[in-house]
Structures are given as structure tokens and as C-alpha cells.
Coordinates of C-alpha atoms and ligand atoms in Angstrom, one line a residue:
X1 CA 230.0 52.7 30.2
X2 CA 227.3 50.1 29.8
X3 CA 223.9 51.0 31.0
X4 CA 222.7 49.9 34.4
X5 CA 219.4 50.6 36.0
X6 CA 219.1 50.7 40.0
X7 CA 215.6 50.6 41.1
X8 CA 214.7 51.5 44.6
X9 CA 211.5 49.7 45.7
X10 CA 209.1 49.0 48.6
X11 CA 206.3 46.6 48.2
X12 CA 203.4 46.6 45.8
X13 CA 204.0 49.6 43.6
X14 CA 207.7 48.9 43.6
X15 CA 207.1 45.4 42.6
X16 CA 204.9 46.4 39.6
X17 CA 207.4 48.9 38.1
X18 CA 210.1 46.5 38.8
X19 CA 208.3 43.7 36.8
X20 CA 208.0 46.1 33.9
X21 CA 211.8 47.0 34.0
X22 CA 212.5 43.4 34.3
X23 CA 210.6 42.6 30.9
X24 CA 212.5 45.3 29.1
X25 CA 216.1 45.2 30.5
X26 CA 218.6 42.2 30.4
X27 CA 218.9 40.9 33.8
X28 CA 222.6 42.1 34.2
X29 CA 221.4 45.7 33.5
X30 CA 219.1 45.9 36.4
X31 CA 219.4 45.8 40.3
X32 CA 216.3 46.2 42.4
X33 CA 217.2 47.3 45.9
X34 CA 214.4 46.8 48.4
X35 CA 213.4 48.1 51.7
X36 CA 213.8 45.8 54.6
X37 CA 212.6 48.2 57.4
X38 CA 209.2 46.2 57.2
X39 CA 211.0 42.9 58.0
X40 CA 210.2 41.3 61.4
X41 CA 210.4 37.9 63.2
X42 CA 207.1 36.0 63.4
X43 CA 206.9 32.7 65.2
X44 CA 210.7 32.6 65.1
X45 CA 210.8 33.0 61.3
X46 CA 212.5 35.9 59.6
X47 CA 209.8 37.7 57.4
X48 CA 211.0 40.2 54.6
X49 CA 207.6 41.4 53.1
X50 CA 208.8 43.9 50.5
X51 CA 211.7 41.4 49.3
X52 CA 209.0 38.7 48.9
X53 CA 206.5 40.9 47.2
X54 CA 209.1 41.8 44.6
X55 CA 210.4 38.4 44.3
X56 CA 206.9 36.6 44.0
X57 CA 205.9 39.4 41.5
X58 CA 209.0 38.8 39.3
X59 CA 208.5 35.0 39.6
X60 CA 205.0 35.4 38.4
X61 CA 203.6 33.8 41.7
X62 CA 202.1 36.9 43.6
X63 CA 198.7 37.3 44.6
X64 CA 197.7 40.2 42.2
X65 CA 194.5 41.0 43.9
X66 CA 196.0 41.2 47.4
X67 CA 199.3 42.7 46.4
X68 CA 201.3 40.5 48.9
X69 CA 201.6 36.9 49.4
X70 CA 201.2 34.0 46.9
X71 CA 198.3 33.3 44.4
X72 CA 196.0 30.4 45.4
X73 CA 197.3 30.5 48.9
X74 CA 195.7 28.8 51.7
X75 CA 195.9 29.5 55.5
X76 CA 195.5 26.1 57.3
X77 CA 198.6 26.6 59.5
X78 CA 197.1 30.0 60.7
X79 CA 193.7 28.5 61.4
X80 CA 195.6 25.6 63.6
X81 CA 197.6 28.3 65.3
X82 CA 194.6 30.1 66.2
X83 CA 193.0 27.0 67.7
X84 CA 196.3 26.4 69.7
X85 CA 196.2 30.0 71.0
X86 CA 198.7 31.5 68.9
X87 CA 198.9 35.1 67.5
X88 CA 197.6 35.1 63.9
X89 CA 196.9 38.8 63.0
X90 CA 199.8 38.7 60.6
X91 CA 198.7 36.1 58.1
X92 CA 201.5 33.7 56.9
X93 CA 200.0 31.5 54.1
X94 CA 200.8 27.7 54.0
X95 CA 203.1 28.0 51.0
X96 CA 204.5 31.4 51.9
X97 CA 205.6 29.9 55.3
X98 CA 208.2 27.8 53.2
X99 CA 209.8 30.9 52.1
X100 CA 210.3 32.2 55.6
X101 CA 211.3 28.8 56.9
X102 CA 214.0 28.5 54.1
X103 CA 215.3 32.1 54.6
X104 CA 215.5 31.6 58.5
X105 CA 217.4 28.4 57.9
X106 CA 219.8 30.0 55.5
X107 CA 220.3 33.0 57.7
X108 CA 221.1 30.5 60.7
X109 CA 223.5 28.7 58.5
X110 CA 225.5 32.1 58.2
X111 CA 224.1 33.4 54.7
X112 CA 223.6 37.2 54.7
X113 CA 220.1 38.4 53.9
X114 CA 221.4 39.3 50.3
X115 CA 222.8 35.8 49.8
X116 CA 219.6 34.2 51.1
X117 CA 217.6 36.3 48.8
X118 CA 219.7 35.4 45.9
X119 CA 219.3 31.7 46.7
X120 CA 215.4 32.0 47.0
X121 CA 215.4 34.0 43.8
X122 CA 217.5 31.4 41.9
X123 CA 215.2 28.5 43.1
X124 CA 212.2 30.6 41.8
X125 CA 213.7 31.3 38.5
X126 CA 214.1 35.0 39.1
X127 CA 217.2 36.0 37.2
X128 CA 217.1 39.7 37.9
X129 CA 219.2 40.8 41.0
X130 CA 217.0 41.6 43.9
X131 CA 218.8 42.7 46.9
X132 CA 218.0 44.0 50.4
X133 CA 219.0 47.6 51.0
X134 CA 221.3 46.2 53.8
X135 CA 222.2 43.0 55.4
X136 CA 222.0 44.5 58.9
X137 CA 218.7 44.6 60.9
X138 CA 216.9 47.8 60.4
X139 CA 213.4 48.1 61.7
X140 CA 211.0 50.8 60.9
X141 CA 209.0 52.2 63.9
X142 CA 206.1 54.6 63.6
X143 CA 205.6 57.1 66.3
X144 CA 201.8 57.6 66.6
X145 CA 199.4 59.2 69.0
X146 CA 199.1 55.7 70.6
X147 CA 203.0 55.3 71.1
X148 CA 205.8 54.0 69.1
X149 CA 204.8 51.0 67.0
X150 CA 206.8 48.4 65.1
X151 CA 205.9 48.8 61.4
X152 CA 203.8 45.6 61.0
X153 CA 202.0 46.4 64.3
X154 CA 201.1 49.8 62.8
X155 CA 200.4 48.5 59.2
X156 CA 198.6 45.4 59.7
X157 CA 197.4 45.0 63.2
X158 CA 196.4 48.5 63.6
X159 CA 195.4 49.1 60.0
X160 CA 197.4 52.2 59.8
X161 CA 194.7 53.9 62.0
X162 CA 196.9 55.7 64.6
X163 CA 197.8 59.2 63.6
X164 CA 201.6 59.4 62.7
X165 CA 203.8 62.0 64.3
X166 CA 207.0 60.6 62.9
X167 CA 208.9 57.6 61.6
X168 CA 212.3 56.1 62.5
X169 CA 214.5 53.4 61.3
X170 CA 216.1 51.6 64.3
X171 CA 219.5 50.2 63.4
X172 CA 220.0 52.2 60.2
X173 CA 222.7 54.5 61.9
X174 CA 225.2 51.6 62.0
X175 CA 224.0 49.7 58.8
X176 CA 225.8 49.5 55.7
X177 CA 224.4 49.0 52.1
X178 CA 224.5 45.5 51.0
X179 CA 227.5 44.9 48.8
X180 CA 225.1 44.4 45.6
X181 CA 223.6 47.7 46.5
X182 CA 226.8 49.6 46.8
X183 CA 228.1 48.1 43.6
X184 CA 224.8 49.2 41.8
X185 CA 225.2 52.6 43.3
X186 CA 228.8 52.8 41.6
X187 CA 227.6 51.5 38.4
X188 CA 224.1 53.0 37.8
X189 CA 223.5 55.2 34.7
X190 CA 219.8 55.4 35.8
X191 CA 218.3 55.6 39.2
X192 CA 214.5 54.9 39.5
X193 CA 212.6 55.7 42.6
X194 CA 209.7 53.4 42.2
X195 CA 206.1 54.5 43.1
X196 CA 206.5 53.3 46.7
X197 CA 205.7 55.2 49.9
X198 CA 208.5 57.7 50.3
X199 CA 208.2 57.7 54.0
X200 CA 208.2 54.0 54.9
X201 CA 209.6 52.3 51.6
X202 CA 212.1 54.8 50.2
X203 CA 213.3 56.7 53.2
X204 CA 214.5 53.5 54.8
X205 CA 216.8 52.9 52.0
X206 CA 218.1 56.6 52.1
X207 CA 218.7 56.3 55.8
X208 CA 221.6 53.9 55.3
X209 CA 224.6 55.8 55.9
X210 CA 226.2 57.1 52.6
X211 CA 223.3 56.2 50.5
X212 CA 221.6 59.5 50.4
X213 CA 224.8 61.5 49.5
X214 CA 225.9 59.0 46.8
X215 CA 222.5 59.4 45.1
X216 CA 222.7 63.2 45.5
X217 CA 226.2 63.2 43.9
X218 CA 225.5 60.3 41.4
X219 CA 226.2 61.0 37.8
X220 CA 223.2 58.8 36.8
X221 CA 220.0 60.2 35.6
X222 CA 217.5 60.1 38.5
X223 CA 213.8 59.7 38.2
X224 CA 210.9 59.2 40.6
X225 CA 207.6 57.9 39.8
X226 CA 204.6 59.2 41.8
X227 CA 202.8 57.0 44.2
X228 CA 199.8 59.5 44.2
X229 CA 197.1 59.9 41.6
X230 CA 194.6 62.6 41.8
X231 CA 195.6 63.3 45.2
X232 CA 195.1 59.9 46.5
X233 CA 197.5 57.0 47.2
X234 CA 197.1 54.3 44.5
X235 CA 197.5 51.7 47.5
X236 CA 198.5 52.0 51.1
X237 CA 198.6 54.8 53.6
X238 CA 201.0 57.4 51.8
X239 CA 198.1 59.9 51.4
X240 CA 197.2 59.6 55.1
X241 CA 200.8 59.9 56.2
X242 CA 201.4 62.9 54.0
X243 CA 198.7 64.8 55.7
X244 CA 199.4 63.6 59.2
X245 CA 202.9 64.7 58.6
X246 CA 201.9 68.2 57.6
X247 CA 201.9 68.1 53.8
X248 CA 199.3 68.0 51.1
X249 CA 198.4 64.6 49.7
X250 CA 199.7 65.4 46.3
X251 CA 202.4 64.5 43.8
X252 CA 204.0 67.9 44.5
X253 CA 204.5 67.0 48.0
X254 CA 206.2 63.7 47.1
X255 CA 208.4 65.7 44.6
X256 CA 209.3 68.0 47.4
X257 CA 210.3 65.2 49.4
X258 CA 212.8 64.0 46.7
X259 CA 214.3 67.5 46.0
X260 CA 218.1 67.1 45.5
X261 CA 217.7 63.5 44.7
X262 CA 215.9 63.5 41.5
X263 CA 216.2 65.2 38.1
X264 CA 212.9 64.0 36.7
X265 CA 209.6 63.4 38.5
X266 CA 206.9 61.4 36.6
X267 CA 203.4 62.5 37.6
X268 CA 200.1 60.9 36.6
X269 CA 198.0 62.4 33.6
X270 CA 195.3 63.1 36.1
X271 CA 197.8 65.5 37.9
X272 CA 199.1 67.1 34.8
X273 CA 198.2 70.6 36.0
X274 CA 200.9 70.2 38.8
X275 CA 203.7 70.1 36.4
X276 CA 204.7 73.7 36.7
X277 CA 204.9 73.3 40.5
X278 CA 207.1 70.5 40.1
X279 CA 209.3 72.2 37.5
X280 CA 209.5 75.2 40.1
X281 CA 211.4 72.6 42.4
X282 CA 214.1 72.3 39.9
X283 CA 213.0 68.8 38.5
X284 CA 211.8 68.1 35.0
X285 CA 208.1 66.9 35.3
X286 CA 206.9 64.3 32.9
X287 CA 203.3 63.4 32.5
X288 CA 202.8 59.6 32.2
X289 CA 200.0 57.0 32.7
X290 CA 201.1 55.7 36.0
X291 CA 198.4 53.3 37.0
X292 CA 199.6 49.9 36.5
X293 CA 196.6 47.6 36.4
X294 CA 198.1 45.0 34.1
X295 CA 201.5 43.8 32.7
X296 CA 200.9 45.9 29.6
X297 CA 200.8 49.0 31.7
X298 CA 203.7 48.1 33.8
X299 CA 205.7 47.5 30.8
X300 CA 204.6 50.8 29.0
X301 CA 205.4 52.8 32.1
X302 CA 209.0 51.2 32.7
X303 CA 209.6 52.0 29.0
X304 CA 208.5 55.6 29.5
X305 CA 210.8 55.9 32.4
X306 CA 213.9 54.4 30.7
X307 CA 213.0 56.7 27.6
X308 CA 212.8 60.0 29.6
X309 CA 215.9 59.0 31.8
X310 CA 218.4 58.1 28.9
X311 CA 221.6 59.6 30.2
X312 CA 221.9 61.6 27.0
X313 CA 218.5 63.2 27.8
X314 CA 219.6 64.5 31.2
X315 CA 223.4 65.3 30.7
X316 CA 222.5 68.8 30.6
X317 CA 221.7 69.1 34.3
Ligands
FO1_1 N1 199.5 42.6 54.8 C1 198.3 42.6 55.5 O1 197.6 43.5 55.3 N2 198.0 41.7 56.2 C2 198.7 40.6 56.5 O2 198.2 39.6 57.3 C3 199.9 40.3 56.0 C4 200.7 39.3 56.0 C5 201.9 39.2 55.3 C6 202.8 38.0 55.3 C7 203.8 38.0 54.6 C8 204.3 39.1 53.9 O3 205.5 39.0 53.1 C9 203.4 40.1 53.7 C10 202.4 40.3 54.4 N3 201.5 41.4 54.5 C11 200.2 41.5 55.0 C12 201.9 42.6 53.6 C13 202.9 43.5 54.5 O4 202.4 43.7 55.6 C14 202.9 45.0 53.7 O5 202.3 44.9 52.4 C15 204.2 45.5 53.5 O6 205.1 45.4 54.8 C16 204.1 47.0 53.2 O7 204.8 47.2 52.1

């Protein structure tokens, strides 16, 4: 059986490890499945933030400082929209708008989201397969102390401030995995849970009917990389969400969330002392340099992940 790596990813953290993997593996040996629970329609345009973060990162176009959007972006359209009385809290850059316009056109012509993504990737020179978790509309909703908020309303407009009570994925119950995701689940010899938010980036993927069971029963080596370093999120609200949902803000809490789904958990050097707690969950703990500040560290972490997850290294499970 030839090697195939299936990476499950959200936005920024997922995109960084995906870049590392894409620099090591031939394109036909890697599928990156991306959360679409963050998708929404703004000004009539279908926006897929996590798909675009991964796509722009692999195309070498991403705004590295910001994590999302395009490098060197301008916001004239948003400025003009503001003058005209439109809503501008979700900042769509002038060049980024072209992506959403084109995606929306393709969807209206009958392309599935996966087909539209392949077309955009091909145009941007991305050879690796990037696929949405599903072609169906799934929308993450955050139940907070201030009521139920659509994901981007919670994340961007309300800056993750309201306390989270629970998270749901509207539409997930009747969705199916995108065909390229399903195919990768069949073929995968290694499944990588990227260092993305487990609650709002990975859980929506696992909420697609059949996906959790197929990963639980997969013959592949399954490895998760922590999004927490030294008790704090590398980026985003995962630490805050962990505590608001009644857990510690720790790698061990993330590993506990992935119990039954992963064989190996990669935690950061800063948290090496937690390795025995993670092993007590029935996973192999691997201590790694998980902070990815430049391309060299992304590639080094990807190499480490592939090394420890080699099927022959975990066949004993
Ligand atoms: N994040 C922000 O914090 N503010 C924004 O105005 C914003 C706009 C935006 C536009 C297009 C896009 O693809 C992503 C955008 N993001 C923005 C990022 C996005 O909200 C989140 O990073 C993800 O949904 C979480 O992974």
C-alpha cells in the first residue's frame, strides 16, 4: 500500500503544518481536509476562511503576520462600503474579494465547494489536494452567555469575548464527507490532527456523519499536534474555550478530547512534564518543537510528525 497522509486542519495552525507537510510529500501523497464550519455569506459572497487560509499559505500568498488574508492587501472596497453605509466588521480585502467572487460564481454555475476549491487552487498553482470537509452547508454556532452567535459574529465581531457554553454545527447531521475526503479516509496510512482549535476547527470535521467512526476504526497511524504551548494557545481562543467549557488550558486536556481518535500526541518541549499524563490516556506522547515561526520550523515539525507516525512505528497498537 502506498503512503497517503490525511491532514485535518482549521485555519492558521493547520495551514502552517500543512505547508510543512506539502514541502516534504509529493502532492499525490497528501490530502488536506479543511473545516468549513467558519464559512458564511458576506455581501452575497461565499467566504470560506479556513480553506482560503490554507490555500493562500500553500500558494505563498498569505499575510503571515495576520494569519489570514493576502500579503500586501488593501481595503479600498471596505472603506467605500463604509461610506455607503454597508457592514464592514468582517474585513474583505480588495484582492481577497476576487477569490470570494470567483468561488461564488463557480458555486452558482453548479460546481461543488470541493470542485470550486480545486479550481481556485489550480489557478493559484497549488498542486496539493485541499478539500472542504463537506460540500454541504455546515455552520458553526457558538452558544454563549449572550445567546447563540454565528461563528464569525462570535470570532470577529465580538472578538471571542462572550463566555462559551457549547458549540454546535448546524447542518452537520445531514452532511456527507466530500468525495475527496472520503477517498482519503479510505487510503490514509497516516492521519494528522493539525494544531488547530479542537472545538471549532477539528470537531466540525468529526461531526460529519461517519467520520469519527472511520477515524476510530482506521488502520492508519493517527497523530495529533497540540495547539497549546505552556498552557496557552499559540493563536486564537482555544485556551479561553477550554476553561469556559470546564477543562484546564493544557495539552493534556486537548489529548483527552482526542482520546480514542489518536495513537500519538505531540506536545511541546515546554510541556514535556505532561508526557506521563498523556501516556496514561493510552497515547504515545512525543515531545517536539511545535512553535512554527518560519518555514524551516514548519518543515521540521512536519518531518517529526511523519517520522513518529510511520506505520511500522505504530503497528503494535
Ligand atoms: N479575522 C479577523 O479577525 N477579522 C477580520 O476582519 C477577518 C476577515 C476575514 C476575511 C476573509 C477570510 O478568509 C478570513 C477573515 N478573517 C478575519 C479570519 C477568520 O475570521 C478566522 O481566522 C477564521 O475563521 C478562524 O480560523
